[in-house]
C-alpha angles and dihedrals in degrees: 000000000000091000090052092052093049091050093049091050090053093051089049092051091049090049093052092046092055091056109088118239113231114229112245113244138166102250099188143173128201098235109212116223117241137197091258142047119271131234136188094283088067094050098045092079092054089053087047091064092048094250114159102181134045128196114221114204118200107185132222119196135228122193094218141339093275097043115111101204126092111202116195147156094034126158085244092067126091114264097249089055092061136085090251092046093051092054092048092048092049093051092051094046096045093049087059090050097257115140119220142225114195105211112178109200138191123236116199114205116269089019095281116172117274092213091071096057103130131160124216099229146007091267094058091041089057089048090052094049093048093054097040088050092052086048100048098036092052090057089045088059091049089046088057095044091054095039095240110190097220131022123198116209097204147335130238099333101142102148090047088053094042092054100038108029093149093055088056095049089053094044092057089055089052091050094047086055090059103031129050103188132084122306132214140158123219101233117186113251091256093041107055096084096064097037102127103206110054089115087068097051136064101230134032098233118207129180091219103214092141111169105235108169143006092214123117091229110012120195122239091250092052092052093047089054089050091051096053098089090047092049092050092050094046089050094051093047087052095050093045095049095034093226131121121249120241123189099222086187131011133165150106131230123245092245142108110281093012091159096054102073102357094177093067117111092175109154092214089073100089105140097118114221112173093176092057090053093048095046095048092048094048090051091053093052094045090048100048119015100075093055116112090217093055116092098187135255151246117254116230108253146001126169122207097232096069097176092059100033123101117337133172095294094049117106098190133105100264113101092202113137091359130105090263091065091063089047093052089047092055091044098048089046086069094062 
């Protein structure tokens, strides 16, 4: 009997060893806030594409690029952008087994690029720092309260960081005192190599809008070739700093020339090109996801009402109800 049990155990171990172990990656979506609360029906489509993380993005607002006050949590904001909304979204997502990154972001009026926020003097910089700290520390407390798995300390704020690096290093210490989870910062794709505080964070966060091709409908192979220099630079950064890379945002629009300037959200770009979106997205997956130094990423972006989101006539970033959605489902299934 003992010999039989030993033999059976060996067979079981052999069987287990023949089953490939899937690499563990952050398969995330950037979950867009809505006017209303969410329920399981809004989360099930995320599970269906094998996502295991969602980024929640409460917004603070600045009047213009030279204005030092961050306003947030007002009754004029959508429910999902507020403190109460974030907590409600986290409850529903976590109950369905989805982990969460809380990623407070700044919106500048008329959609101006946050990386260009710049004050005119020290007094205004201090005002901005005071109001930004209030904004970000409040959401750090909320992230701790709801046991968020990752907290992102800022998004694409390169000029603010260039001019005030000491402020940011102190802010991270204050966040650490409040929040016990993993920390990252969402650096723009052409900013991360000069961000001065990666040693204080857990992930090197990159909004991965790498330009890969000037072609109207680039092939997967053309896009992969275009990604090679970015991959080499990112891998070097990870090795030097001994930190994993996390794409805090990634994605391409379903438009002509989607790989040329992928960060553009210009509404005048309306020529729908579903193949371009699919090819650029596939190239990004095939280039990065199998690397040991790569932690995963958050797809930009995913709307709560899946039935009405995206579609084959939609030129925006979301892959919902487009060929890119099936691709992402297949890719996420591998990890």
